[in-house]
PDB file of C-alpha atoms in Angstrom:
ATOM      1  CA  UNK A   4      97.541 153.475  68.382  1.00 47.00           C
ATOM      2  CA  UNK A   5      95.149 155.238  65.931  1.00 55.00           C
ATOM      3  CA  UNK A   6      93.080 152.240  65.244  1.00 56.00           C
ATOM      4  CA  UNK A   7      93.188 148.098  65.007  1.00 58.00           C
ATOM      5  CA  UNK A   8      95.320 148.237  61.984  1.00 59.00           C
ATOM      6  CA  UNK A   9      98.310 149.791  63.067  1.00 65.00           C
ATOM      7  CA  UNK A  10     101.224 147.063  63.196  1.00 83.00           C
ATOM      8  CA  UNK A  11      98.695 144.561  61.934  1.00 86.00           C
ATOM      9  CA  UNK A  12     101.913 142.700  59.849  1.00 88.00           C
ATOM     10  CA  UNK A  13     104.495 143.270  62.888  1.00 90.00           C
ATOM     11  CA  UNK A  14     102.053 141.294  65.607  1.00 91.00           C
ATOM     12  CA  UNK A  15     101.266 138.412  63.136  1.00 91.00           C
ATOM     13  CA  UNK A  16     104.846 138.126  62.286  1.00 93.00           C
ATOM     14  CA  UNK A  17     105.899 138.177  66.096  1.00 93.00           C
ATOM     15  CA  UNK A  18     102.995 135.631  66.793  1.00 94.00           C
ATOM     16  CA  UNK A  19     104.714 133.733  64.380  1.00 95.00           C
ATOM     17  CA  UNK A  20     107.871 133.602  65.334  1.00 96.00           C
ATOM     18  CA  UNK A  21     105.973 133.007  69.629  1.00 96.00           C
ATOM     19  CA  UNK A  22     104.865 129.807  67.842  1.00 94.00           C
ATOM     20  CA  UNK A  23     107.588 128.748  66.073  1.00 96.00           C
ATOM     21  CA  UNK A  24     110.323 129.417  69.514  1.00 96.00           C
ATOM     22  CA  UNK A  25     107.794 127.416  72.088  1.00 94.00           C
ATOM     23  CA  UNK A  26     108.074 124.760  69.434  1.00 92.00           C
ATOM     24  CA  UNK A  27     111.478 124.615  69.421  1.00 94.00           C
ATOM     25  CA  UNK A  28     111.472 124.791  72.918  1.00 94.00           C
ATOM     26  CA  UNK A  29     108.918 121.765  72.837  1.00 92.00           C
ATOM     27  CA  UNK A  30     111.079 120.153  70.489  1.00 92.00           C
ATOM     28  CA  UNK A  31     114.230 120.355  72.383  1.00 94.00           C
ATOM     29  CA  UNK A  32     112.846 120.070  76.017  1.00 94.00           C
ATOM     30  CA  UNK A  33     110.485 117.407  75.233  1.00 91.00           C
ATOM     31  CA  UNK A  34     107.664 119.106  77.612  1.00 90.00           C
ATOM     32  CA  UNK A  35     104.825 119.484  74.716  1.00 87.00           C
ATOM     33  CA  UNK A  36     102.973 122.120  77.277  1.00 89.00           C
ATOM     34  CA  UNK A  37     105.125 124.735  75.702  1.00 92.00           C
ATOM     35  CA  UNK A  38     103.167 124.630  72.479  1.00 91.00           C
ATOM     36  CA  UNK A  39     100.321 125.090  74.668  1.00 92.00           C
ATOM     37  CA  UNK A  40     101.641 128.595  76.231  1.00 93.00           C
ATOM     38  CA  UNK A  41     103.106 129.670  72.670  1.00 93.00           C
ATOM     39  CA  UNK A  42      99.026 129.577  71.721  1.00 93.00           C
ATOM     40  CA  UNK A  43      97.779 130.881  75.347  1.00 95.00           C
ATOM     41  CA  UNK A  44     100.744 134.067  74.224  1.00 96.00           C
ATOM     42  CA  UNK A  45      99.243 134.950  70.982  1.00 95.00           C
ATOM     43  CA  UNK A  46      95.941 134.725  72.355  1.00 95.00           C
ATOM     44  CA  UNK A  47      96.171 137.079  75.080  1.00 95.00           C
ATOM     45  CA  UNK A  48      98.422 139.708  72.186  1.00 94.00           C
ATOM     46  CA  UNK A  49      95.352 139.495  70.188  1.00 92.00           C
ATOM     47  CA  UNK A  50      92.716 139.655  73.036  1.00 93.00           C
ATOM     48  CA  UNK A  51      94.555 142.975  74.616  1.00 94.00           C
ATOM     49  CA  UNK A  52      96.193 144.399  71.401  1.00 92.00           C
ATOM     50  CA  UNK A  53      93.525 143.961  68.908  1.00 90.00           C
ATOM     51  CA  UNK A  54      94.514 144.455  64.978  1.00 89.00           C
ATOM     52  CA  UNK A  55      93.206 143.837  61.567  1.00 87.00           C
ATOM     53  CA  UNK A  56      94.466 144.524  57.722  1.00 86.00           C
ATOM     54  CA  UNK A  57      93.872 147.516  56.150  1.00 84.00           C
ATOM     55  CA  UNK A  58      91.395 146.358  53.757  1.00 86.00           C
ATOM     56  CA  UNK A  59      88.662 145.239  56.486  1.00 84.00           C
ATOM     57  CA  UNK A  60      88.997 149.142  57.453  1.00 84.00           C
ATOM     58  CA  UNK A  61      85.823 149.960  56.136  1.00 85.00           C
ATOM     59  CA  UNK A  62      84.099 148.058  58.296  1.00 85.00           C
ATOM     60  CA  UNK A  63      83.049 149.006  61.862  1.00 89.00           C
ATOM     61  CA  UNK A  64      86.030 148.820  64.240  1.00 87.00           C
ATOM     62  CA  UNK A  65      83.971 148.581  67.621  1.00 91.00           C
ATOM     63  CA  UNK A  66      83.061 145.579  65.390  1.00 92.00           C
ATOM     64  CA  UNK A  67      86.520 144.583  64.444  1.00 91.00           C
ATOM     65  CA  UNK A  68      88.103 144.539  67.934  1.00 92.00           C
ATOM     66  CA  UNK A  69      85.294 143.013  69.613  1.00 94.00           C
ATOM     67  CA  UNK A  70      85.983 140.306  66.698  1.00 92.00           C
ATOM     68  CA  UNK A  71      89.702 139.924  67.618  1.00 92.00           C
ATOM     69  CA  UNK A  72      89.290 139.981  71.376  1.00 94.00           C
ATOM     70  CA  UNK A  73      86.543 137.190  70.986  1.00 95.00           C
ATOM     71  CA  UNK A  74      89.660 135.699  68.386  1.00 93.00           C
ATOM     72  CA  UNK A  75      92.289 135.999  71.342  1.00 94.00           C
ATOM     73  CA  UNK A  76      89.657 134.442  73.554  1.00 96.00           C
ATOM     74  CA  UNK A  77      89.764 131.299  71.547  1.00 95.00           C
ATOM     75  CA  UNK A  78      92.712 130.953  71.652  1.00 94.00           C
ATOM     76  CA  UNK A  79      93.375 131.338  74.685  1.00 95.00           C
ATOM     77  CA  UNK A  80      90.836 128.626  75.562  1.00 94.00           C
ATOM     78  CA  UNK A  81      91.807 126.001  73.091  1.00 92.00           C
ATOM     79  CA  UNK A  82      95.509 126.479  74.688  1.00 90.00           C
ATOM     80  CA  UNK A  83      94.366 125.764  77.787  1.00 91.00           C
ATOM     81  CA  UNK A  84      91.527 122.903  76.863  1.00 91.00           C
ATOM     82  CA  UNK A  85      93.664 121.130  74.061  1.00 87.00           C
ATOM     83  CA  UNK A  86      97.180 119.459  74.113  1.00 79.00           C
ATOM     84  CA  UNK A  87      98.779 120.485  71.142  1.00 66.00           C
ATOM     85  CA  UNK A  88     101.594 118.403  71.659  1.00 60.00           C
ATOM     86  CA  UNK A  89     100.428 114.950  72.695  1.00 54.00           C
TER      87      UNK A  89
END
């Protein structure tokens, strides 16, 4: 990976489609704490694999990933504090 932006579409779409199975899997289990690791998933891709668009290339990118790990972390937190599905 050259920089953050490589794949930036691919890992929001996958993220996407993370969120949208554990909800299904919510849905149809009736166990709301998969909602909870769909979030704590797309965290951690975004706190390890860090990506932006291409238009925010001009700014900084030590900048830029420290901004999506510190995203990821977030996440990753509010998955863990919040039930998303109660």
């Amino acid at each position: 990976m050259k920089n953050g932006r490589d794949g930036f579409q691919k890992q929001v779409l996958a993220c996407l489609v993370v969120l949208l199975l554990s909800a299904g899997v919510a849905l149809a289990t009736r166990q709301t704490g998969f909602v909870n690791v769909g979030w704590f998933v797309v965290g951690a891709v975004f706190l390890f694999r860090p990506v932006w668009p291409r238009r925010w290339d001009h700014v900084d990118h030590k900048r830029l990933k420290l901004a999506c790990q510190v995203g990821g972390t977030i996440l990753i937190l509010l998955a863990m504090l919040v039930r998303f599905g109660v």
